Short mmCIF file of C-alpha atoms in Angstrom, two decimals:
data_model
loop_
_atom_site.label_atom_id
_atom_site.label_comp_id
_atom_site.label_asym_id
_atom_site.label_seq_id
_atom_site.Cartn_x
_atom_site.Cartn_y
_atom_site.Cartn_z
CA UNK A 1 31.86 11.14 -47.22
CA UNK A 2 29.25 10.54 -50.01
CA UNK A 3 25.58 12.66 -50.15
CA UNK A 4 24.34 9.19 -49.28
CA UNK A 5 26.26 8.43 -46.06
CA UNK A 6 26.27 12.51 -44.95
CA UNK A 7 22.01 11.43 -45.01
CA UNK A 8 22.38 8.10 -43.01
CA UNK A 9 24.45 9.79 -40.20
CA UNK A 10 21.82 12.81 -40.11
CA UNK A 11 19.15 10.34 -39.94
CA UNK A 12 20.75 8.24 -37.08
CA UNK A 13 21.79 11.62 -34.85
CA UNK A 14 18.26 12.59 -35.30
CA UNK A 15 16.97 8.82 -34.68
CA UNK A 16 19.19 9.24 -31.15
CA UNK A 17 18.10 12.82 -30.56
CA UNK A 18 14.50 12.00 -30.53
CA UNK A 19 14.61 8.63 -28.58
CA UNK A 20 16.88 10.27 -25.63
CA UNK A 21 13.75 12.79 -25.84
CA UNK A 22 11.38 10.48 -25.63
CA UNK A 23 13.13 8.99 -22.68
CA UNK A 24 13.22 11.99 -20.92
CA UNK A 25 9.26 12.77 -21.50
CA UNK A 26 8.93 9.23 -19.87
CA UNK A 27 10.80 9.58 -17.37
CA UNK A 28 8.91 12.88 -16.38
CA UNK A 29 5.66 11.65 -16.56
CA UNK A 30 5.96 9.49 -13.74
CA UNK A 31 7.64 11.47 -11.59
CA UNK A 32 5.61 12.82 -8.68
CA UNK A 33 4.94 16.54 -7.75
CA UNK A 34 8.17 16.27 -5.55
CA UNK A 35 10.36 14.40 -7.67
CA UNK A 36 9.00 17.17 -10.29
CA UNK A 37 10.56 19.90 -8.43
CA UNK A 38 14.19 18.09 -7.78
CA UNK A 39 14.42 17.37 -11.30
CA UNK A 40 13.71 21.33 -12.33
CA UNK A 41 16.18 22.51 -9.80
CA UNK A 42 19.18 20.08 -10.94
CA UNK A 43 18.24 20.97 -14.98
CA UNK A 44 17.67 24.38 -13.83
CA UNK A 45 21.71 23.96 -12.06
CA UNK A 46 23.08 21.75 -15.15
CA UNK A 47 21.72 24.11 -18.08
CA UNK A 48 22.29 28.24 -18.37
CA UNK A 49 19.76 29.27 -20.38
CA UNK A 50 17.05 28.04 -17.89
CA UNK A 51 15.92 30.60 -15.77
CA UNK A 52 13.36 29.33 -12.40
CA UNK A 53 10.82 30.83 -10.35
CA UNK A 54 8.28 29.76 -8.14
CA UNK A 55 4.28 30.98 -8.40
CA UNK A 56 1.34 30.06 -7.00
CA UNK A 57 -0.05 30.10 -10.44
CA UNK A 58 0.30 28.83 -14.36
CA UNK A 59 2.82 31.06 -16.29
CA UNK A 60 1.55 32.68 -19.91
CA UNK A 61 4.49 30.89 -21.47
CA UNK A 62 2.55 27.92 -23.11
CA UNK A 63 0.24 28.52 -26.54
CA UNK A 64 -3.31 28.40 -25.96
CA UNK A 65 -3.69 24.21 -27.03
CA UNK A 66 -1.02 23.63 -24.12
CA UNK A 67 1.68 22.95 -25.83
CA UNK A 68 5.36 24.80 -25.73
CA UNK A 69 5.99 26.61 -28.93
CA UNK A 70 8.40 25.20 -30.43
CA UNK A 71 8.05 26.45 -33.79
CA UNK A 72 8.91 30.08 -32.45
CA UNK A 73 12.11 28.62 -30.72
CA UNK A 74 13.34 26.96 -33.64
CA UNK A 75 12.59 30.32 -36.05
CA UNK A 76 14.40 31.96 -33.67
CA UNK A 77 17.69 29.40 -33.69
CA UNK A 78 17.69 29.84 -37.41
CA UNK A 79 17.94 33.47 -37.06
CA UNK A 80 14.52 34.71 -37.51
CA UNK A 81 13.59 37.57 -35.15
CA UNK A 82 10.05 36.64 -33.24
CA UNK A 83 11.09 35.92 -29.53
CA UNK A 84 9.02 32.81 -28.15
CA UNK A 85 6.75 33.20 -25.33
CA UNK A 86 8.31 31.88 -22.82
CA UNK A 87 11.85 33.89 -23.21
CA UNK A 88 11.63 36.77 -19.58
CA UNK A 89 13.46 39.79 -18.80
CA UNK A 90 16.05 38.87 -15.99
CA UNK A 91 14.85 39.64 -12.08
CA UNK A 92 16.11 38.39 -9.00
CA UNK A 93 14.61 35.01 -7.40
CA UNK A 94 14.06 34.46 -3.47
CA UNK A 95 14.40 31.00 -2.19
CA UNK A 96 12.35 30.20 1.02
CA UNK A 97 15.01 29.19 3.91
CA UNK A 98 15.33 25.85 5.00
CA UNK A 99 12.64 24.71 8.22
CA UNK A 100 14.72 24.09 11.31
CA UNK A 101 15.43 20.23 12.09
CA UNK A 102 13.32 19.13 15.19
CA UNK A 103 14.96 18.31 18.63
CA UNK A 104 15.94 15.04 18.92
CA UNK A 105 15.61 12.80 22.39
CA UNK A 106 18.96 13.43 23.11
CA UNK A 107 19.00 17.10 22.52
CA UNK A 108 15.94 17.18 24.80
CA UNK A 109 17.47 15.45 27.94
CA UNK A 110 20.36 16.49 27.64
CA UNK A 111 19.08 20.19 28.37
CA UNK A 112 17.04 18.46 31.36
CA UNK A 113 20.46 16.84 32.57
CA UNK A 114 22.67 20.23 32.28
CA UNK A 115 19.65 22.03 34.34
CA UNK A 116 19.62 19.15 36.87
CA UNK A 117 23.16 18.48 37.71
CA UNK A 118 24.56 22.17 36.73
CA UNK A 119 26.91 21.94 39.79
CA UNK A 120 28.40 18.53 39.85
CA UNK A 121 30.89 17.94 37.00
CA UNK A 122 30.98 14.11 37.61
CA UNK A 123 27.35 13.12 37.88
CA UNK A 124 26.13 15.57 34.84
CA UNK A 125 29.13 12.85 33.11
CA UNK A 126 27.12 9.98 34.37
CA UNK A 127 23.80 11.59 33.42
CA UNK A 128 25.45 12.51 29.50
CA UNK A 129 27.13 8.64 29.17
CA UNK A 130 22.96 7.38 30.40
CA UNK A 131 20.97 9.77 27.87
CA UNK A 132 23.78 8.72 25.33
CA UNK A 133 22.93 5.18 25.60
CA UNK A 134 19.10 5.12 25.49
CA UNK A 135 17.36 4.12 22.31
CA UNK A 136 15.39 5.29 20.18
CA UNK A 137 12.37 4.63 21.85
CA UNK A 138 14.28 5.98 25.13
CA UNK A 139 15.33 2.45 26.73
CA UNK A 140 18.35 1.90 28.52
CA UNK A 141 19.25 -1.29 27.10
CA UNK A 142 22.76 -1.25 28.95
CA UNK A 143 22.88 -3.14 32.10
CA UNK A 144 23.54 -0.68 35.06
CA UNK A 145 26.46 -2.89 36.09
CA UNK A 146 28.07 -2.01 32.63
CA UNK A 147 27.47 1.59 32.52
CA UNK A 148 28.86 1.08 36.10
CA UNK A 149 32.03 -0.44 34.74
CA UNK A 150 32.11 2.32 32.10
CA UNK A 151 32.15 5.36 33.93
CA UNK A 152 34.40 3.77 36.92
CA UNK A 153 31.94 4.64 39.71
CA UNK A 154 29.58 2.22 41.50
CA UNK A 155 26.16 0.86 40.59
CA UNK A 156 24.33 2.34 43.21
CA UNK A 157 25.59 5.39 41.95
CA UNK A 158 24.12 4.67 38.50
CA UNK A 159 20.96 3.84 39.83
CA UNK A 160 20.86 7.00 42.04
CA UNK A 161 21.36 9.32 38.59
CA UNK A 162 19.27 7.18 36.41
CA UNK A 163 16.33 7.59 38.74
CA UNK A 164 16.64 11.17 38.17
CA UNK A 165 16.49 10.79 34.45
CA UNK A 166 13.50 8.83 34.68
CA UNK A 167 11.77 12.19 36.24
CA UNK A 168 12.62 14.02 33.22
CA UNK A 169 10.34 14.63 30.07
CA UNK A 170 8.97 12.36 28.79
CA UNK A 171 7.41 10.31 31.09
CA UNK A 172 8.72 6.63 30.83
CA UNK A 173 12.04 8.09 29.14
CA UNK A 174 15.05 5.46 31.11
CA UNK A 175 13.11 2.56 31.57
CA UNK A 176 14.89 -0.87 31.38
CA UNK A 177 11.80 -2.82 29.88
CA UNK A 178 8.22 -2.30 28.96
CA UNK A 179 6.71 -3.01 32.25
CA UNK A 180 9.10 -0.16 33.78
CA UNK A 181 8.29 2.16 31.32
CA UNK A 182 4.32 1.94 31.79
CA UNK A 183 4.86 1.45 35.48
CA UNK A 184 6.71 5.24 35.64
CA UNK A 185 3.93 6.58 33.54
CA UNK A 186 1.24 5.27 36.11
CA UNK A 187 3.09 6.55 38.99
CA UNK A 188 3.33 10.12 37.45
CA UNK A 189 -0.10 10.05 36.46
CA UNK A 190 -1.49 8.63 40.44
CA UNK A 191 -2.84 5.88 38.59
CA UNK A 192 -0.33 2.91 39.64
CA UNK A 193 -2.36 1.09 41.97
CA UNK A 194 -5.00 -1.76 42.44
CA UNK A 195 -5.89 -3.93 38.94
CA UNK A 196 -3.80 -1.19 36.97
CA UNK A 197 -0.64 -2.04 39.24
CA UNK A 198 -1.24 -5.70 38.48
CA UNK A 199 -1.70 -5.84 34.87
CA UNK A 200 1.51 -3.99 34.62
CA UNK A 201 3.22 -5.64 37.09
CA UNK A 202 2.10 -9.26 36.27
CA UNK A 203 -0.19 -9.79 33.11
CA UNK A 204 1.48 -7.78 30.14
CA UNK A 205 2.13 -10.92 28.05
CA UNK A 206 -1.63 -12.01 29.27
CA UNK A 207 -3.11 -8.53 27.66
CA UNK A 208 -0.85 -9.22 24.52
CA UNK A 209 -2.80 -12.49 24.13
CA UNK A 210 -6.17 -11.15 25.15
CA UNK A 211 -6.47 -13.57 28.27
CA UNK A 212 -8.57 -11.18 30.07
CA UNK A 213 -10.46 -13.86 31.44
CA UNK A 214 -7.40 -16.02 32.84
CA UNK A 215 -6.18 -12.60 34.16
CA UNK A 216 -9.45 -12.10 35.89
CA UNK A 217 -9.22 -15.37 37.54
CA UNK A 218 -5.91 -14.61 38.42
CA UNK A 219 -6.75 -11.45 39.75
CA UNK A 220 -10.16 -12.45 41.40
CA UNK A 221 -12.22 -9.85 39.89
CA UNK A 222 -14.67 -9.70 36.90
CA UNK A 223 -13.60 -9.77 32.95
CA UNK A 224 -15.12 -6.30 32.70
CA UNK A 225 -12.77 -5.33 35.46
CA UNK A 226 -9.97 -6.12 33.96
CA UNK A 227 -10.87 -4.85 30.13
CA UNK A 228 -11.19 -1.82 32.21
CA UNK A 229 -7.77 -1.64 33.52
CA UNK A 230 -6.53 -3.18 30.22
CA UNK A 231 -7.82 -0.12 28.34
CA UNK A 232 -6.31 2.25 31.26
CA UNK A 233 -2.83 0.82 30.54
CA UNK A 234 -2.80 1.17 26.91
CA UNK A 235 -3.83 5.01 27.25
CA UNK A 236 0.35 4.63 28.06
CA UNK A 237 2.63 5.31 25.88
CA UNK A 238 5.23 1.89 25.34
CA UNK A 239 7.58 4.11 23.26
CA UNK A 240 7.93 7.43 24.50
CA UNK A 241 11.18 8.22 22.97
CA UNK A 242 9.43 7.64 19.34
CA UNK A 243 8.10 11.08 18.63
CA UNK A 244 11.52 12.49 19.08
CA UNK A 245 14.80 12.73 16.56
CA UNK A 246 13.31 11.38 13.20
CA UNK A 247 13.47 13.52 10.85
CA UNK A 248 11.00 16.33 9.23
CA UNK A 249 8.34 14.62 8.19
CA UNK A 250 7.73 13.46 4.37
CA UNK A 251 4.42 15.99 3.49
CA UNK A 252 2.54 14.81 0.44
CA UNK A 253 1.93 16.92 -2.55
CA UNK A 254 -0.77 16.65 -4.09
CA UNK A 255 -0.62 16.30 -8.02
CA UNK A 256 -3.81 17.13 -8.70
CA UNK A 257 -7.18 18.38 -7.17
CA UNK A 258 -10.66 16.64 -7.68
CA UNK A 259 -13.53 19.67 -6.93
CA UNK A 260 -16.89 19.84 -7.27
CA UNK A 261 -18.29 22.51 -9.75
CA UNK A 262 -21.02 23.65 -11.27
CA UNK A 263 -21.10 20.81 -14.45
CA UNK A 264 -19.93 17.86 -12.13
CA UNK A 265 -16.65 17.16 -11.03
CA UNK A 266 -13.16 19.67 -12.23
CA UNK A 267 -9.85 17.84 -12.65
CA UNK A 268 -6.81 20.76 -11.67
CA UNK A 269 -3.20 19.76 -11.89
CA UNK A 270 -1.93 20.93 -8.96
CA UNK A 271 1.46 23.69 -9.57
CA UNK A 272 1.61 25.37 -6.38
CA UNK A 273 5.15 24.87 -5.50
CA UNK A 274 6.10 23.44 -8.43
CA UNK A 275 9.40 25.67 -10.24
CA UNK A 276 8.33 27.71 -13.26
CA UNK A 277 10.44 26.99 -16.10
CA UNK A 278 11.63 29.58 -18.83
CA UNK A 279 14.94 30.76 -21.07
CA UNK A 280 16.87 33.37 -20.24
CA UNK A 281 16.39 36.81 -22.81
CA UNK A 282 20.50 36.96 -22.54
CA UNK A 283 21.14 34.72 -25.24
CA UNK A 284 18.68 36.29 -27.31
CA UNK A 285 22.16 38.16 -28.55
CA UNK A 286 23.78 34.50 -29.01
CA UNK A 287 25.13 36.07 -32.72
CA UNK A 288 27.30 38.05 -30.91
CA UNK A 289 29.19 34.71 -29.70
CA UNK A 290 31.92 32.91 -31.87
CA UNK A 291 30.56 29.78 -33.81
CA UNK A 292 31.48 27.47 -31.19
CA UNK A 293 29.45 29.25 -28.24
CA UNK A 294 26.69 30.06 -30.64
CA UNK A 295 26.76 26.03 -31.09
CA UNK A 296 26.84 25.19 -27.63
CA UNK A 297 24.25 28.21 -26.43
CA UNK A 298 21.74 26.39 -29.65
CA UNK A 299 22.40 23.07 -28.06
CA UNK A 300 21.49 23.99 -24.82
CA UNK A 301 18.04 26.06 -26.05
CA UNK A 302 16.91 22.77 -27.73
CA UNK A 303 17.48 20.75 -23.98
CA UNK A 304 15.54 23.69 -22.52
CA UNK A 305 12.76 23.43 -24.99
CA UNK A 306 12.47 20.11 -25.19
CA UNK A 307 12.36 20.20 -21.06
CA UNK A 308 9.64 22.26 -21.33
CA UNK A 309 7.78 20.39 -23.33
CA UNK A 310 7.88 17.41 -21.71
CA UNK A 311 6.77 19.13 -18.20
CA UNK A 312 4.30 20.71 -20.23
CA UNK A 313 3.03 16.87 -21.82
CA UNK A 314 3.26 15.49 -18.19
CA UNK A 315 0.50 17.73 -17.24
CA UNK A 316 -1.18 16.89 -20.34
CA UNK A 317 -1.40 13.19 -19.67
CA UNK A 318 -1.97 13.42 -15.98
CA UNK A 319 -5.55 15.49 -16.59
CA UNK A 320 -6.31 13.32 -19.30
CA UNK A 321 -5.96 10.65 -17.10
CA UNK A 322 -7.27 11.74 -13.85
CA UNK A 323 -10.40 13.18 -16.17
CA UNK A 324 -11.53 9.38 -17.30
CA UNK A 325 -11.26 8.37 -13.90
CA UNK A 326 -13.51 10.83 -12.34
CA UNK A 327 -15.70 9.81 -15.08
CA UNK A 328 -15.73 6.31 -14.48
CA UNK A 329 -15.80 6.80 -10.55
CA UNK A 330 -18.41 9.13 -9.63
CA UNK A 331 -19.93 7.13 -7.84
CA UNK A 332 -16.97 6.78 -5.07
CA UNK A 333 -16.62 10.58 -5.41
CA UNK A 334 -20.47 11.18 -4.39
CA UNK A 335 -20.63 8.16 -2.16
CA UNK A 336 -17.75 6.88 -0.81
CA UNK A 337 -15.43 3.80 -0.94
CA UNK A 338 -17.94 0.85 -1.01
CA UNK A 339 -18.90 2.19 -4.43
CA UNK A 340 -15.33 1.87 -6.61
CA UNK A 341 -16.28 0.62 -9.56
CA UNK A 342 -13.53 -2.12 -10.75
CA UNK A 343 -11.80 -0.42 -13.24
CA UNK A 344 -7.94 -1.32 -14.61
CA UNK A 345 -5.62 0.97 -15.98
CA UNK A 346 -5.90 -0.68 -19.72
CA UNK A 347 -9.64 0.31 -19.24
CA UNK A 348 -8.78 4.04 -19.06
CA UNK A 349 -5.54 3.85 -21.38
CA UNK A 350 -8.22 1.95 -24.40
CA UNK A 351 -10.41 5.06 -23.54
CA UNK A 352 -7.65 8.08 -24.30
CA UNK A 353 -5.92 6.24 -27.09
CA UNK A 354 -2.83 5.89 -25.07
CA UNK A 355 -0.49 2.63 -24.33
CA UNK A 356 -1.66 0.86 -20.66
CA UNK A 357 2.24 1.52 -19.01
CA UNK A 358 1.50 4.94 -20.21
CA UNK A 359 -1.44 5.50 -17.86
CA UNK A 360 1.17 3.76 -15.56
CA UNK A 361 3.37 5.92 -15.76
CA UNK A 362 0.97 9.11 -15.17
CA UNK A 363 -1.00 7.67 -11.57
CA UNK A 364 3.04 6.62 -10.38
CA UNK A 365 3.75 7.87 -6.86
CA UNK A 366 1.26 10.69 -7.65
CA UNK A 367 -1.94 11.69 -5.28
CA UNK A 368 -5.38 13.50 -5.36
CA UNK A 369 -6.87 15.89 -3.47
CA UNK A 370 -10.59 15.28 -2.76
CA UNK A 371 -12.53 17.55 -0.35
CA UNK A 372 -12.54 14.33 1.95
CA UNK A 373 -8.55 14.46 2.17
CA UNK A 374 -5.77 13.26 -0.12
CA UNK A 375 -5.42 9.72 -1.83
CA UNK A 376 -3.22 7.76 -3.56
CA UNK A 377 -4.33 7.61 -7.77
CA UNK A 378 -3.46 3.83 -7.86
CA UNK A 379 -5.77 3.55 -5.68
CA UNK A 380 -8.64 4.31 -7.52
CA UNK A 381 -7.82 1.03 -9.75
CA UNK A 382 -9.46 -1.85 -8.28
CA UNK A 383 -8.39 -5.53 -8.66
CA UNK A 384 -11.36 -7.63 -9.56
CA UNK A 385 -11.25 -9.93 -6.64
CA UNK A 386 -14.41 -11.54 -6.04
CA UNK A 387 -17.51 -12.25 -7.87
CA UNK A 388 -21.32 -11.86 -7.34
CA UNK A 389 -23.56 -14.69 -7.35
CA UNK A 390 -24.36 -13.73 -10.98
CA UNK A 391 -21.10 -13.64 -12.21
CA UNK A 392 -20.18 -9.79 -12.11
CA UNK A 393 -16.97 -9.20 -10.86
CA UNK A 394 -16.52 -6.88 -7.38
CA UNK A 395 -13.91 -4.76 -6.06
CA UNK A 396 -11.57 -5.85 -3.17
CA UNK A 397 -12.29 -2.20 -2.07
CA UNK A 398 -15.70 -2.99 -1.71
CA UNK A 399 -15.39 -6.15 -0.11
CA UNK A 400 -13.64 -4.53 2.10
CA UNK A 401 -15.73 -2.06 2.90
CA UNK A 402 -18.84 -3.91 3.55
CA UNK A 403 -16.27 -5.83 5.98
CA UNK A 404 -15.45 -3.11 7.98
CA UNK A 405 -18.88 -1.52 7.91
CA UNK A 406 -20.23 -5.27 9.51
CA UNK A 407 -17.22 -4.69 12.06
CA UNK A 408 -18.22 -1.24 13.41
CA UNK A 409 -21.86 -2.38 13.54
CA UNK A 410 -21.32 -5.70 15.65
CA UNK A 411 -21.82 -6.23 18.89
CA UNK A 412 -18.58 -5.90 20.83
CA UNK A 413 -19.37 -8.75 23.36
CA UNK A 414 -20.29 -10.77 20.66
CA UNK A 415 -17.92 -10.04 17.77
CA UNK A 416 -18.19 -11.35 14.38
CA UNK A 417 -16.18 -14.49 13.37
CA UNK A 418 -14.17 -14.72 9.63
CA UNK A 419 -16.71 -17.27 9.00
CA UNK A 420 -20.15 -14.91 10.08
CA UNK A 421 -18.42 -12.29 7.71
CA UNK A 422 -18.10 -15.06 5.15
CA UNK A 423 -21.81 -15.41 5.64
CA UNK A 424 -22.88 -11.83 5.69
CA UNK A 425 -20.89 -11.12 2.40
CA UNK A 426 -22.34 -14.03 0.98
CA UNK A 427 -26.27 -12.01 1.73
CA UNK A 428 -24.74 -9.49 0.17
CA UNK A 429 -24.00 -11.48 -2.99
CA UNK A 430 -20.20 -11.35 -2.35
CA UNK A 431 -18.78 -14.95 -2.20
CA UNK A 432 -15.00 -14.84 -0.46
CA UNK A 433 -13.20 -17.89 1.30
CA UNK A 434 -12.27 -17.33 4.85
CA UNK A 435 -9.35 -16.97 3.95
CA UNK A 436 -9.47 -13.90 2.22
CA UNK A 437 -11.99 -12.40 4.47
CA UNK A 438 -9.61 -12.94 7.32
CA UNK A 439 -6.92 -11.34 4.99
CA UNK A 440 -8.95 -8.36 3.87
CA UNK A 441 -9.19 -7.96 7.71
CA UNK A 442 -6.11 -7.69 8.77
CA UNK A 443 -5.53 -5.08 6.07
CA UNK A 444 -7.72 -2.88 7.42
CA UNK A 445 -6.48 -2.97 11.02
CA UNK A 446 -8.83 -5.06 13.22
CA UNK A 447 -8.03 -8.04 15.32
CA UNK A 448 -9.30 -11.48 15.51
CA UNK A 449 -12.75 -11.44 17.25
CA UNK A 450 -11.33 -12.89 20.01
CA UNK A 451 -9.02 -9.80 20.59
CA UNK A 452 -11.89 -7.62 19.26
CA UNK A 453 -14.00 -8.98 22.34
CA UNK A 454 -15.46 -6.93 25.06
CA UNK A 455 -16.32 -7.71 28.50
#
């Protein structure tokens, strides 16, 4: 092989080396806090010379302009003496224990039925083959004549057990349909009786399709009668089997934390509970190795380093980021929603000097912490939805805001149409179509104003 083509194939493995790096520093930089810590534990499994520990704070392993040195770690691959930064004495690591699983719906009754029918074998059988075939909301959706059929005993007798279960915790668990379910909530609660009895009994499809009025008729009583009773019944819960069996639920992490301070608002990237990175000091000895280890062992330091660096860039970008945005937001921060400024994520990336799918990349699946609670980062980028009478383009989010704030302010026997909101915004200098006002609506939870109506 000629000088020439010894050059070419040293250019191309390098030319590979560096885009599979910059692949992985793209691939990190959208990754949320969580994903974050899955992809440190399997590189931390996959690759000895990583060593892991969690802290509640930063590690003194990165130079003082935030950046890995990398310079040290290649002086000392070529030999040279000066340990980088980041390179620990061994100790030993503690890992948290996993959180027990909560009790499902099953597990639950199933204690109920082995307390309840402790001395008869072959009704705690019909009682297990009953809880078995609930749902998930804690419906028997078997006909009794099946279950009948199933366990080779009589219907009555199902009915006789099942009645039973539908004492157990929680109320409304056994019930064959909706109605049933609310109706053995009522009775355990002394309220099943009078306009409460009916509208369970009778009108549920009525209250679905706010006919409190035709119900009233029905009924022979006033509108405001009935809204009463109406509210009464959906204090009940329709699913009670829902808040059992799912599984732990999915708590967000928080990326980074918007404060207050003394000069105006602090960006933080957020680490708590985030694995610390660093290389092991056993291969500082790596010359000790034969030439193939040594090979592998250098190999294996440049993965770690480069890992490190890229972590180390994502949290770079990400306050870079989250620092224009704050800047170009306070007024949300100090005041609240109706004041997002529209803003797009080419906006910020033209700002920083960095590509638009960069800035992508860095708000991805990735959440704030404000002292009002925890948002989404995408959601601080407005679409420019509507426009002002003069031409200036307005947030959705503030469209939507003034919409709800018109909402909460109406009067409930009188609620506001789509169209009087299309008015109102219109005073405001926001011009939407029905359309979208009934759309913007419906994203933020509240009914028609026919459903919205009070009596």
């Amino acid at each position: 092989m000629t000088s020439i083509e010894q050059s070419l194939g040293m250019n191309l493995s390098q030319h590979l080396a560096m885009t599979m790096q910059l692949q992985q520093a793209i691939e990190i930089l959208q990754l949320s806090a969580q994903e974050l810590c899955a992809t440190i534990e399997k590189e931390y499994l996959e690759n000895p010379v990583l060593e892991m520990e969690y802290s509640t704070g930063r590690r003194e392993r990165y130079e003082q302009d935030g950046s890995v040195n990398v310079r040290a770690l290649a002086d000392y691959l070529d030999g040279g003496n000066k340990q980088p930064s980041y390179f620990t004495d061994d100790d030993e690591h503690q890992f948290d224990t996993a959180a027990p699983s909560h009790e499902t719906l099953e597990e639950i009754l199933l204690e109920q039925v082995n307390f309840t029918f402790n001395e008869n074998e072959s009704e705690r059988a019909v009682a297990t083959f009953l809880v078995g075939s609930l749902d998930s909301r804690g419906y028997l959706t078997l006909p009794t004549a099946e279950a009948a059929r199933a366990m080779a005993c009589s219907e009555a007798e199902i009915l006789r057990i099942l009645t039973v279960i539908q004492s157990f915790e929680p109320a409304g668990v056994g019930a064959r349909d909706l109605a049933e379910c609310l109706r053995l909530q009522a009775q355990r609660q002394g309220i099943y009786e009078g306009l409460v009895a009916a509208v369970i009994d009778r009108h549920l499809d009525a209250v679905a399709a706010h006919l409190l009025k035709e119900i009233a008729a029905s009924e022979h009583v006033r509108p405001a009668e009935v809204q009463m009773a109406v509210d009464i019944v959906r204090r009940l819960n329709p699913k009670p089997g829902s808040a059992y069996g799912a599984a732990d639920s999915a708590y967000i992490t928080p990326d980074v934390i918007i404060r207050k301070g003394e000069k105006g608002y602090e960006v933080e990237v957020e680490e708590a509970g985030v694995p610390q990175l660093h290389i092991s000091a056993l291969y500082r000895q790596s010359d000790t190795f034969d030439k193939a280890t040594q090979k592998y062992i250098a190999g294996r330091l440049r993965a770690a380093a480069w890992l490190i660096n890229s972590i180390e860039q994502r949290r770079t970008t990400i306050r870079r980021v989250v620092e224009e945005i704050v800047r170009r937001q306070t007024a949300y921060f100090e005041k609240g929603p109706a004041f997002l400024e529209p803003m797009t994520m080419k906006d910020v990336a033209d700002t920083i000097g960095v590509h638009e799918s960069t800035v992508s990349r860095a708000v991805a699946n990735k959440y704030a912490e404000l002292p009002t609670g925890v948002i989404a980062l995408r959601s601080l980028f407005t679409a420019r939805s509507a426009r002002t009478d003069t031409g200036e383009e307005v947030a959705a989010a503030r469209a939507k805001s003034a919409i709800e704030r018109f909402i909460k302010g109406e009067d409930p026997k009188k609620p506001l149409s789509d169209q009087k909101l299309c008015t109102l915004l219109k005073a405001e200098g926001i011009a939407l179509s029905r359309r979208t006002v009934m759309k913007y609506r419906e994203q933020l939870g509240y009914d028609s104003s026919v459903k919205r109506k009070r009596y």
